[in-house]
Each structure stands twice: as C-alpha cells, then as structure tokens.
C-alpha cells in the first residue's frame, strides 16, 4: 500500500512533464516538422513552462512540515487518503484550467502540491509504526513506488496523448488516483494495534521489535533540539543533493529528449522513464543488501549510511559530469542518465532512511522538514534549465546544467561523511506515563 500510495502521488505529480510537450508550441529551431494535433496548443514560453512545472513544488514545500505533525497526531492513513481524493479531482480539472490561461494552471498545480505535501511525511510516520528495524530497508524502498509512477506515467501518457489527445492523459490519471484511494482506505491502518485483520503473532512481533523507541502518543516535536542537531543538518544536505538529481530528471528529461534530442512523444516517454525504472530496482536491491548487513551486525548504522553514500550520491554525480562532456549521442545520454539515477536508488539506505535512525518518534516531522527544503529543486531546476536554454535550446546549452547537477549530488555526501550519524538522538525521548523520561536504546 505504501508503494501504491507513492505510485499514485507521482502519477499526479509527473503527468504535466510529458503532457506539456503536447500542450505548447515547439520552440526548437532544429525541429522544423509541423507539430501533431493532440489538442489545443498554447504559446507558453520556456519561462512560462518552467513556472508551471515548478508550481506543484511551490505548494508542496509549504505542507511538508505540517504534514508530519498532522500524521503524528491524526494518523497517516486518513491524512494521506483524503489528500489523494482532493488531488485526483484537481487532476481531472487541469484541461479546463489550461483553457482559461496559464495562471489557472499555475493555481491548480500549486494547489495539488499544497495538498500532496503530506505524502512522504505520512509514509515515514507509517513506516515508523510498522517496520521492524532490520526490515526498514525494504519498507523505505517501497517509497520507490513514486519512481514506478514516473515509469508508468510518462510512456502511458505518451500513448494516451497520441491516441486520444492530451486532455485524456489528465482524465485517465485522475481515474487511477481515485480508484487507488478506495483500496488505501480499505487496507491501511495507522499502526498494528488499529489494524482489523492482523494476527496476534504479527502484531506482537512488530511491537516487540520496535521496543521503547516508538510511541503511539500524540506529542509536540522538539523543534529547537532538532534544529540544533548537527547530524540532522547533515541529513538535510544529503537529502537536498538527492532531490536535486531526482527532480531535475523528473521535470527536464522528457523535454530534453523530445526538444533537444528529437525523439517523438511516445518514444520520449518510454526512454525518459527508463532511468526511473532502474532507480526503483536499485532501491530494492540496495535496501535488501542493507537489511542483510544489519541483521549480521557487520557495520554500525552510521557506517552503513556513510558507505552507501558512494552509490547514492557520489556515483550519480560523477555520471552526470561525464554526461556533460560526452553526451553528444542521444543513446549515450540515455545510458548515462540511466546509470546515474539507477545508483541513486541507494538513497533508500541513506537520506530516505536516516530520519528513521535519528528519531523514530518524529520520523514524519523530520522528513517533513528535510522535504520542505528538498522540494525547492522542483522549481529551481526548471528555472536553471530555462536560464540556459531561453535563447537556444540545444545540447550545448545543457552542458552546465549537468555539471551543476553533478556537483550538487557530490558535495552534500562529502559533508555528510563529516557530520552525519545513524544513532538515535536524545531528543527522540518522550515522557512516560509516570512523567519520567523513557530510556532510548540505539535501534
């Protein structure tokens, strides 16, 4: 269900990245063939398109922090479920908004992001209640359902657009989102104690494995202690680097493949989804390896987080820099982007899991904070692309875009090696029933 929830979130989040190609007039002087008739086309500039692609993330970042608090106090199941119902309706209204003007689309996409900012804080809250410590790698890897959403959405949207027009790419996405949420409300509970059909053995196993590190009590997060925490700042930077690479490829890849490399719309959708498919598979592989290492106590949690930064951040950055210098051939570009994002699947062991290490009681809040800042690449990266390609959208203008992306991957990993940690922090403690502090053990 976590995989499905993240999948649906990305169906809604990423459909505009491919649909907008069919919604706007072509601006690449190197492509002279007439644009196919997939529906009305709008005279939106490169900056207009960057604004619309980033609109979701402006709204998304605003509710990332309160999303964790809402999940911890009202339950991740309801908060996330109702957010999907609302965004499914807004997805269906996108063609009507486009017929009005670009600002109507901006407001709609901003609203979708605002409502969906609770997605990952809710997921991390649920993981903290359901995942035994030595199975967290697989649980966190399930969040790659979002990556699978990209894998399916882009090629499916391309096919739907070519067959029915770009309007239906939004309508089909809305139907899928709303149907998925019916399953969510049927099967998901906030914690094992609230699940209607769980066996007594499974419930006891999960609750015993979590021990005293996780509480089901409502509480106010210790924000001052969180913001003074050096390991938490290491996590913020690490998460930012990973999100820059992900959001850059989410918002820019279809455009790059279609307008710069000249792939047709359906081919661009399939090829652009390939790096995200490999990232999802990599997440499960790296997550399973990390769980296997943890069960054997071969490495401390801190050492494991830092070592896995090599595949999750260092190697993706290196391959983007290689792409900047050797990415003249379209298929070489695709291969390098695929390898880069595939290695980033190891983020399921590093930045996507570290909030669970530092404070399982406040995992949703911590992830909300890092996601608040980690969302900004969603609108900064389209702005960066627009700044370099406004005058001429050709391969030469993308050189520095890839260089910058590679460095933003690598530098945070180097800093995390210095200040990052995988230990439970003292501020994860909560007051026990008798008022005394509960002793926290390292997970």
CSV table of C-alpha atoms in Angstrom, one decimal:
chain,number,residue,atom,x,y,z
A,1,UNK,CA,0.0,0.0,0.0
A,2,UNK,CA,2.9,2.4,0.6
A,3,UNK,CA,4.3,1.5,-2.8
A,4,UNK,CA,0.8,2.2,-4.3
A,5,UNK,CA,0.4,5.5,-2.5
A,6,UNK,CA,3.7,6.8,-3.7
A,7,UNK,CA,2.9,5.5,-7.2
A,8,UNK,CA,-0.4,7.5,-7.3
A,9,UNK,CA,1.4,10.5,-6.0
A,10,UNK,CA,3.8,10.5,-8.9
A,11,UNK,CA,1.1,9.8,-11.4
A,12,UNK,CA,-0.4,13.1,-10.5
A,13,UNK,CA,3.0,14.9,-9.9
A,14,UNK,CA,4.7,13.9,-13.2
A,15,UNK,CA,2.0,13.9,-15.8
A,16,UNK,CA,2.5,17.5,-16.7
A,17,UNK,CA,6.2,17.0,-17.5
A,18,UNK,CA,5.2,14.9,-20.5
A,19,UNK,CA,1.8,16.3,-21.3
A,20,UNK,CA,3.1,19.9,-21.6
A,21,UNK,CA,5.1,18.9,-24.6
A,22,UNK,CA,1.8,18.3,-26.4
A,23,UNK,CA,0.2,21.4,-24.9
A,24,UNK,CA,2.7,24.1,-26.2
A,25,UNK,CA,4.1,25.3,-29.5
A,26,UNK,CA,7.5,23.9,-30.5
A,27,UNK,CA,10.4,26.4,-29.9
A,28,UNK,CA,13.4,24.3,-31.1
A,29,UNK,CA,14.6,25.8,-34.4
A,30,UNK,CA,16.3,22.5,-35.2
A,31,UNK,CA,12.9,20.7,-35.4
A,32,UNK,CA,11.0,22.0,-38.4
A,33,UNK,CA,8.3,19.4,-38.9
A,34,UNK,CA,4.7,20.5,-38.0
A,35,UNK,CA,3.5,19.7,-34.5
A,36,UNK,CA,1.0,16.8,-34.4
A,37,UNK,CA,-2.6,17.7,-33.5
A,38,UNK,CA,-3.1,16.4,-30.0
A,39,UNK,CA,-5.4,19.2,-28.9
A,40,UNK,CA,-5.1,22.9,-28.5
A,41,UNK,CA,-1.5,24.3,-28.2
A,42,UNK,CA,-0.6,27.3,-26.1
A,43,UNK,CA,2.0,29.9,-26.7
A,44,UNK,CA,3.8,29.4,-23.4
A,45,UNK,CA,7.5,30.5,-23.3
A,46,UNK,CA,10.3,28.5,-21.8
A,47,UNK,CA,10.0,30.6,-18.6
A,48,UNK,CA,6.2,30.0,-18.6
A,49,UNK,CA,6.7,26.3,-18.8
A,50,UNK,CA,9.3,26.4,-16.1
A,51,UNK,CA,6.8,28.3,-13.9
A,52,UNK,CA,4.1,25.7,-14.5
A,53,UNK,CA,6.4,22.7,-13.9
A,54,UNK,CA,7.6,24.3,-10.7
A,55,UNK,CA,4.2,25.3,-9.4
A,56,UNK,CA,3.5,22.0,-7.8
A,57,UNK,CA,6.6,22.2,-5.8
A,58,UNK,CA,5.9,25.7,-4.5
A,59,UNK,CA,2.7,24.3,-2.9
A,60,UNK,CA,4.3,21.0,-1.9
A,61,UNK,CA,7.0,22.5,0.2
A,62,UNK,CA,4.5,24.5,2.3
A,63,UNK,CA,2.8,21.5,3.7
A,64,UNK,CA,5.8,19.2,4.1
A,65,UNK,CA,6.5,20.3,7.7
A,66,UNK,CA,2.9,20.4,8.9
A,67,UNK,CA,2.3,17.1,7.1
A,68,UNK,CA,4.5,15.3,9.6
A,69,UNK,CA,2.7,16.8,12.6
A,70,UNK,CA,-0.7,16.0,11.1
A,71,UNK,CA,0.3,12.4,10.5
A,72,UNK,CA,1.7,12.0,14.1
A,73,UNK,CA,-1.4,13.5,15.7
A,74,UNK,CA,-4.3,12.4,13.3
A,75,UNK,CA,-2.9,9.3,11.7
A,76,UNK,CA,-1.1,8.9,8.4
A,77,UNK,CA,-3.9,6.8,6.9
A,78,UNK,CA,-6.6,9.5,6.9
A,79,UNK,CA,-4.4,12.5,6.2
A,80,UNK,CA,-2.9,10.9,3.1
A,81,UNK,CA,-6.1,9.3,1.9
A,82,UNK,CA,-8.1,12.5,1.9
A,83,UNK,CA,-5.3,14.4,0.2
A,84,UNK,CA,-5.4,11.9,-2.7
A,85,UNK,CA,-9.1,12.3,-3.1
A,86,UNK,CA,-8.8,16.1,-3.5
A,87,UNK,CA,-5.8,15.9,-5.8
A,88,UNK,CA,-7.5,13.3,-8.0
A,89,UNK,CA,-10.3,15.8,-8.6
A,90,UNK,CA,-7.9,18.6,-9.4
A,91,UNK,CA,-6.0,16.5,-11.9
A,92,UNK,CA,-9.3,16.0,-13.8
A,93,UNK,CA,-9.8,19.8,-13.9
A,94,UNK,CA,-6.4,20.6,-15.5
A,95,UNK,CA,-7.6,20.7,-19.1
A,96,UNK,CA,-10.3,23.2,-18.1
A,97,UNK,CA,-7.7,25.3,-16.3
A,98,UNK,CA,-5.4,25.3,-19.4
A,99,UNK,CA,-8.3,26.6,-21.5
A,100,UNK,CA,-8.6,29.6,-19.2
A,101,UNK,CA,-4.9,30.7,-19.1
A,102,UNK,CA,-1.5,29.7,-17.7
A,103,UNK,CA,-2.2,31.3,-14.3
A,104,UNK,CA,-5.2,29.0,-13.8
A,105,UNK,CA,-2.9,26.0,-14.4
A,106,UNK,CA,-0.4,27.5,-12.0
A,107,UNK,CA,-3.0,27.9,-9.3
A,108,UNK,CA,-4.3,24.3,-9.8
A,109,UNK,CA,-0.8,22.8,-9.8
A,110,UNK,CA,0.2,24.8,-6.8
A,111,UNK,CA,-3.0,23.6,-5.0
A,112,UNK,CA,-2.2,20.0,-5.9
A,113,UNK,CA,1.3,20.3,-4.5
A,114,UNK,CA,0.0,22.0,-1.3
A,115,UNK,CA,-2.4,19.2,-0.7
A,116,UNK,CA,0.1,16.5,-1.5
A,117,UNK,CA,2.9,17.9,0.7
A,118,UNK,CA,1.8,15.4,3.3
A,119,UNK,CA,2.6,12.3,1.2
A,120,UNK,CA,6.1,11.4,2.4
A,121,UNK,CA,5.8,12.6,6.0
A,122,UNK,CA,2.7,10.4,6.3
A,123,UNK,CA,4.6,7.4,4.7
A,124,UNK,CA,7.5,7.8,7.1
A,125,UNK,CA,5.1,8.1,10.0
A,126,UNK,CA,3.5,4.8,8.9
A,127,UNK,CA,6.9,3.1,8.4
A,128,UNK,CA,8.0,4.1,12.0
A,129,UNK,CA,4.9,2.3,13.3
A,130,UNK,CA,5.0,-0.8,11.1
A,131,UNK,CA,8.6,-1.6,10.1
A,132,UNK,CA,10.9,-3.7,12.3
A,133,UNK,CA,14.4,-2.2,12.5
A,134,UNK,CA,16.0,-4.9,10.4
A,135,UNK,CA,13.4,-4.6,7.7
A,136,UNK,CA,13.4,-0.9,7.3
A,137,UNK,CA,15.4,-1.1,4.1
A,138,UNK,CA,12.6,-2.9,2.3
A,139,UNK,CA,9.9,-0.7,3.8
A,140,UNK,CA,11.7,2.5,2.8
A,141,UNK,CA,12.4,1.0,-0.7
A,142,UNK,CA,8.6,0.7,-1.1
A,143,UNK,CA,8.6,4.5,-1.3
A,144,UNK,CA,10.1,4.0,-4.8
A,145,UNK,CA,6.5,3.4,-5.8
A,146,UNK,CA,6.8,7.1,-6.8
A,147,UNK,CA,9.6,6.2,-9.2
A,148,UNK,CA,7.4,3.5,-10.6
A,149,UNK,CA,4.7,6.1,-11.0
A,150,UNK,CA,7.1,8.0,-13.3
A,151,UNK,CA,8.0,4.8,-15.2
A,152,UNK,CA,4.3,4.2,-15.9
A,153,UNK,CA,3.0,7.7,-16.3
A,154,UNK,CA,5.4,9.0,-19.0
A,155,UNK,CA,5.1,6.2,-21.5
A,156,UNK,CA,1.4,5.7,-20.8
A,157,UNK,CA,0.7,9.5,-21.1
A,158,UNK,CA,2.6,9.5,-24.4
A,159,UNK,CA,0.4,6.7,-25.8
A,160,UNK,CA,-2.8,8.2,-24.5
A,161,UNK,CA,-1.9,11.6,-26.0
A,162,UNK,CA,-1.2,10.1,-29.4
A,163,UNK,CA,-4.4,8.0,-29.3
A,164,UNK,CA,-6.9,10.4,-27.6
A,165,UNK,CA,-5.2,13.8,-27.1
A,166,UNK,CA,-3.6,15.4,-24.1
A,167,UNK,CA,-6.9,16.0,-22.3
A,168,UNK,CA,-7.4,12.3,-21.7
A,169,UNK,CA,-3.9,12.0,-20.2
A,170,UNK,CA,-5.2,14.0,-17.3
A,171,UNK,CA,-8.6,12.3,-17.1
A,172,UNK,CA,-7.1,8.8,-17.0
A,173,UNK,CA,-4.6,9.8,-14.3
A,174,UNK,CA,-7.5,11.2,-12.2
A,175,UNK,CA,-9.5,7.9,-12.5
A,176,UNK,CA,-6.5,5.8,-11.5
A,177,UNK,CA,-5.8,8.0,-8.4
A,178,UNK,CA,-9.4,7.9,-7.2
A,179,UNK,CA,-9.7,4.2,-7.6
A,180,UNK,CA,-6.4,3.6,-5.8
A,181,UNK,CA,-7.5,5.6,-2.8
A,182,UNK,CA,-10.5,3.2,-2.3
A,183,UNK,CA,-8.0,0.4,-1.8
A,184,UNK,CA,-6.0,2.6,0.6
A,185,UNK,CA,-8.9,3.2,2.9
A,186,UNK,CA,-9.9,-0.5,2.9
A,187,UNK,CA,-6.5,-2.0,3.7
A,188,UNK,CA,-4.3,0.6,5.6
A,189,UNK,CA,-4.3,1.3,9.4
A,190,UNK,CA,-2.2,3.8,11.3
A,191,UNK,CA,-0.4,1.1,13.4
A,192,UNK,CA,-0.7,-2.7,14.1
A,193,UNK,CA,-2.9,-2.1,17.1
A,194,UNK,CA,-5.6,-0.4,14.9
A,195,UNK,CA,-5.5,-3.0,12.1
A,196,UNK,CA,-8.7,-5.0,11.9
A,197,UNK,CA,-7.4,-8.3,10.5
A,198,UNK,CA,-3.8,-8.5,11.7
A,199,UNK,CA,-2.9,-11.7,13.5
A,200,UNK,CA,-1.9,-11.6,17.2
A,201,UNK,CA,1.5,-13.1,16.4
A,202,UNK,CA,2.3,-10.5,13.8
A,203,UNK,CA,1.2,-7.6,16.0
A,204,UNK,CA,3.3,-8.8,18.9
A,205,UNK,CA,6.3,-9.3,16.7
A,206,UNK,CA,6.2,-5.8,15.2
A,207,UNK,CA,5.5,-4.1,18.6
A,208,UNK,CA,8.2,-6.1,20.3
A,209,UNK,CA,10.8,-5.3,17.6
A,210,UNK,CA,10.1,-1.6,17.9
A,211,UNK,CA,10.6,-1.7,21.6
A,212,UNK,CA,10.6,1.6,23.5
A,213,UNK,CA,11.9,3.7,20.7
A,214,UNK,CA,8.5,4.3,19.2
A,215,UNK,CA,5.4,5.7,20.9
A,216,UNK,CA,1.8,6.0,19.8
A,217,UNK,CA,1.3,9.0,22.0
A,218,UNK,CA,0.5,12.5,20.5
A,219,UNK,CA,3.2,15.0,21.2
A,220,UNK,CA,4.8,18.3,20.1
A,221,UNK,CA,8.1,17.7,18.3
A,222,UNK,CA,11.2,19.3,20.0
A,223,UNK,CA,11.9,21.7,17.2
A,224,UNK,CA,14.7,23.6,19.0
A,225,UNK,CA,16.6,20.4,19.7
A,226,UNK,CA,16.0,19.2,16.1
A,227,UNK,CA,17.4,22.4,14.6
A,228,UNK,CA,20.5,22.4,16.8
A,229,UNK,CA,21.3,18.8,15.8
A,230,UNK,CA,24.4,18.6,13.6
A,231,UNK,CA,23.5,15.1,12.3
A,232,UNK,CA,20.2,16.4,11.3
A,233,UNK,CA,21.8,19.2,9.2
A,234,UNK,CA,23.9,16.5,7.6
A,235,UNK,CA,20.7,14.7,6.6
A,236,UNK,CA,19.2,18.0,5.2
A,237,UNK,CA,22.1,18.5,2.9
A,238,UNK,CA,22.3,14.8,1.8
A,239,UNK,CA,18.5,14.8,1.1
A,240,UNK,CA,18.8,18.1,-0.9
A,241,UNK,CA,21.5,16.7,-3.1
A,242,UNK,CA,19.5,13.6,-3.9
A,243,UNK,CA,16.3,15.5,-4.6
A,244,UNK,CA,18.1,17.9,-6.9
A,245,UNK,CA,19.1,15.0,-9.1
A,246,UNK,CA,15.7,13.4,-9.0
A,247,UNK,CA,13.6,16.5,-9.6
A,248,UNK,CA,15.9,17.7,-12.3
A,249,UNK,CA,15.4,14.5,-14.2
A,250,UNK,CA,11.6,14.4,-13.4
A,251,UNK,CA,10.9,17.9,-14.8
A,252,UNK,CA,13.5,18.1,-17.6
A,253,UNK,CA,14.1,14.7,-19.1
A,254,UNK,CA,11.0,14.5,-21.3
A,255,UNK,CA,11.7,18.0,-22.6
A,256,UNK,CA,15.4,17.2,-23.2
A,257,UNK,CA,14.7,14.0,-25.1
A,258,UNK,CA,11.9,15.5,-27.2
A,259,UNK,CA,13.0,19.0,-28.0
A,260,UNK,CA,16.8,18.6,-27.9
A,261,UNK,CA,17.5,15.0,-29.0
A,262,UNK,CA,14.4,14.8,-31.3
A,263,UNK,CA,12.6,11.7,-30.0
A,264,UNK,CA,8.9,11.6,-30.8
A,265,UNK,CA,6.5,12.0,-27.9
A,266,UNK,CA,5.8,8.3,-27.2
A,267,UNK,CA,9.5,7.4,-27.5
A,268,UNK,CA,10.5,10.3,-25.2
A,269,UNK,CA,8.0,9.0,-22.6
A,270,UNK,CA,9.3,5.4,-22.7
A,271,UNK,CA,13.0,6.4,-22.8
A,272,UNK,CA,12.6,9.1,-20.1
A,273,UNK,CA,11.1,6.6,-17.7
A,274,UNK,CA,13.9,4.1,-18.1
A,275,UNK,CA,16.3,5.8,-15.5
A,276,UNK,CA,13.4,5.9,-13.0
A,277,UNK,CA,12.7,2.2,-13.5
A,278,UNK,CA,16.4,1.3,-12.9
A,279,UNK,CA,16.3,3.6,-9.8
A,280,UNK,CA,13.3,1.7,-8.4
A,281,UNK,CA,15.0,-1.7,-8.9
A,282,UNK,CA,18.2,-0.3,-7.4
A,283,UNK,CA,16.4,0.9,-4.3
A,284,UNK,CA,15.1,-2.7,-3.6
A,285,UNK,CA,18.5,-4.2,-4.3
A,286,UNK,CA,20.4,-1.7,-2.1
A,287,UNK,CA,17.7,-1.8,0.6
A,288,UNK,CA,17.8,-5.6,0.8
A,289,UNK,CA,21.6,-5.6,0.9
A,290,UNK,CA,21.5,-3.1,3.8
A,291,UNK,CA,19.0,-5.2,5.7
A,292,UNK,CA,21.1,-8.3,5.2
A,293,UNK,CA,24.2,-6.4,6.6
A,294,UNK,CA,22.2,-5.1,9.5
A,295,UNK,CA,20.9,-8.5,10.6
A,296,UNK,CA,24.6,-9.7,10.7
A,297,UNK,CA,25.8,-6.6,12.6
A,298,UNK,CA,28.7,-6.2,10.3
A,299,UNK,CA,28.6,-2.4,10.3
A,300,UNK,CA,27.2,0.2,12.6
A,301,UNK,CA,24.2,2.1,11.3
A,302,UNK,CA,26.3,5.2,11.0
A,303,UNK,CA,29.0,3.5,9.0
A,304,UNK,CA,26.4,1.9,6.7
A,305,UNK,CA,24.7,5.2,6.0
A,306,UNK,CA,28.0,6.8,5.1
A,307,UNK,CA,29.3,3.9,2.9
A,308,UNK,CA,26.1,3.8,0.9
A,309,UNK,CA,26.5,7.5,0.1
A,310,UNK,CA,29.0,6.3,-2.6
A,311,UNK,CA,26.3,4.7,-4.8
A,312,UNK,CA,23.5,7.0,-3.7
A,313,UNK,CA,25.3,10.3,-4.3
A,314,UNK,CA,29.0,10.2,-5.4
A,315,UNK,CA,28.5,7.9,-8.4
A,316,UNK,CA,25.3,9.6,-9.7
A,317,UNK,CA,27.1,13.0,-9.6
A,318,UNK,CA,30.2,11.5,-11.4
A,319,UNK,CA,28.0,10.1,-14.2
A,320,UNK,CA,26.1,13.5,-14.7
A,321,UNK,CA,29.5,15.2,-15.1
A,322,UNK,CA,30.6,12.6,-17.6
A,323,UNK,CA,27.3,13.2,-19.4
A,324,UNK,CA,28.1,16.9,-19.6
A,325,UNK,CA,31.3,16.2,-21.6
A,326,UNK,CA,30.4,13.0,-23.5
A,327,UNK,CA,26.7,13.2,-24.0
A,328,UNK,CA,26.5,14.2,-27.7
A,329,UNK,CA,25.0,11.0,-28.9
A,330,UNK,CA,21.3,10.5,-27.8
A,331,UNK,CA,21.7,6.9,-26.7
A,332,UNK,CA,24.9,7.7,-24.7
A,333,UNK,CA,22.8,10.4,-23.0
A,334,UNK,CA,20.1,8.0,-22.1
A,335,UNK,CA,22.6,5.4,-20.9
A,336,UNK,CA,24.4,7.8,-18.6
A,337,UNK,CA,21.2,9.3,-17.2
A,338,UNK,CA,20.0,5.7,-16.5
A,339,UNK,CA,23.2,4.7,-14.7
A,340,UNK,CA,23.2,7.9,-12.7
A,341,UNK,CA,19.7,7.6,-11.4
A,342,UNK,CA,20.0,3.8,-11.0
A,343,UNK,CA,22.8,4.2,-8.5
A,344,UNK,CA,20.7,6.9,-6.7
A,345,UNK,CA,18.3,4.0,-5.8
A,346,UNK,CA,20.7,3.5,-2.9
A,347,UNK,CA,19.1,6.6,-1.4
A,348,UNK,CA,16.7,4.1,0.2
A,349,UNK,CA,19.6,3.3,2.5
A,350,UNK,CA,20.9,6.9,3.1
A,351,UNK,CA,18.8,10.1,3.1
A,352,UNK,CA,15.4,8.3,2.7
A,353,UNK,CA,16.1,6.2,5.8
A,354,UNK,CA,18.2,8.4,8.1
A,355,UNK,CA,15.2,10.3,9.7
A,356,UNK,CA,14.1,6.9,11.0
A,357,UNK,CA,17.5,6.5,12.6
A,358,UNK,CA,17.7,9.9,14.3
A,359,UNK,CA,14.2,10.0,15.8
A,360,UNK,CA,11.7,7.3,15.0
A,361,UNK,CA,9.1,9.1,17.2
A,362,UNK,CA,9.4,12.1,15.0
A,363,UNK,CA,10.2,10.4,11.7
A,364,UNK,CA,7.3,12.1,9.9
A,365,UNK,CA,8.3,15.6,11.3
A,366,UNK,CA,11.9,15.1,10.4
A,367,UNK,CA,11.1,14.0,6.9
A,368,UNK,CA,8.7,16.9,6.5
A,369,UNK,CA,11.4,19.4,7.3
A,370,UNK,CA,14.0,17.9,5.0
A,371,UNK,CA,11.4,17.5,2.3
A,372,UNK,CA,10.4,21.2,2.7
A,373,UNK,CA,14.0,22.2,1.7
A,374,UNK,CA,14.4,19.2,-0.6
A,375,UNK,CA,11.4,20.3,-2.6
A,376,UNK,CA,13.0,23.5,-3.8
A,377,UNK,CA,14.9,21.8,-6.6
A,378,UNK,CA,11.5,21.1,-8.1
A,379,UNK,CA,11.2,24.7,-9.1
A,380,UNK,CA,14.9,25.8,-9.1
A,381,UNK,CA,16.0,23.1,-11.6
A,382,UNK,CA,13.4,24.1,-14.3
A,383,UNK,CA,14.4,27.8,-13.7
A,384,UNK,CA,18.0,26.8,-14.2
A,385,UNK,CA,17.2,24.9,-17.4
A,386,UNK,CA,15.1,27.9,-18.7
A,387,UNK,CA,18.0,30.3,-17.9
A,388,UNK,CA,20.4,28.3,-20.0
A,389,UNK,CA,18.0,27.4,-22.9
A,390,UNK,CA,15.9,30.5,-23.3
A,391,UNK,CA,17.8,31.7,-26.3
A,392,UNK,CA,18.7,28.4,-27.9
A,393,UNK,CA,17.5,25.0,-26.6
A,394,UNK,CA,20.4,22.8,-27.9
A,395,UNK,CA,22.8,20.2,-26.4
A,396,UNK,CA,25.5,22.8,-25.8
A,397,UNK,CA,23.3,24.8,-23.5
A,398,UNK,CA,22.7,21.8,-21.3
A,399,UNK,CA,26.4,21.3,-20.5
A,400,UNK,CA,26.5,23.4,-17.4
A,401,UNK,CA,23.1,22.1,-16.3
A,402,UNK,CA,24.6,18.7,-16.0
A,403,UNK,CA,27.8,19.9,-14.3
A,404,UNK,CA,25.8,21.8,-11.7
A,405,UNK,CA,23.6,18.8,-11.1
A,406,UNK,CA,26.7,16.5,-10.6
A,407,UNK,CA,28.3,18.8,-8.0
A,408,UNK,CA,25.0,19.2,-6.1
A,409,UNK,CA,25.0,15.4,-5.8
A,410,UNK,CA,28.6,15.0,-4.6
A,411,UNK,CA,29.3,17.9,-2.2
A,412,UNK,CA,26.5,17.1,0.3
A,413,UNK,CA,27.7,13.5,0.5
A,414,UNK,CA,31.2,14.7,1.5
A,415,UNK,CA,29.7,16.9,4.2
A,416,UNK,CA,27.5,14.0,5.5
A,417,UNK,CA,30.7,11.9,5.9
A,418,UNK,CA,31.9,14.5,8.3
A,419,UNK,CA,28.8,15.3,10.4
A,420,UNK,CA,26.2,12.6,9.6
A,421,UNK,CA,25.0,9.9,12.1
A,422,UNK,CA,22.8,6.8,12.2
A,423,UNK,CA,22.3,6.9,16.0
A,424,UNK,CA,19.0,7.6,17.8
A,425,UNK,CA,19.3,11.2,19.2
A,426,UNK,CA,18.5,12.1,22.8
A,427,UNK,CA,15.6,14.4,21.7
A,428,UNK,CA,13.7,11.4,20.4
A,429,UNK,CA,12.8,10.7,24.1
A,430,UNK,CA,9.3,11.2,25.2
A,431,UNK,CA,7.7,11.4,28.7
A,432,UNK,CA,6.5,8.1,30.1
A,433,UNK,CA,3.2,7.6,31.9
A,434,UNK,CA,4.7,8.4,35.3
A,435,UNK,CA,6.3,11.5,33.9
A,436,UNK,CA,9.9,10.2,33.8
A,437,UNK,CA,12.0,10.1,30.7
A,438,UNK,CA,11.9,6.7,28.9
A,439,UNK,CA,15.4,5.4,28.2
A,440,UNK,CA,16.1,5.2,24.5
A,441,UNK,CA,18.2,2.4,23.0
A,442,UNK,CA,20.0,2.6,19.7
A,443,UNK,CA,17.9,0.9,17.0
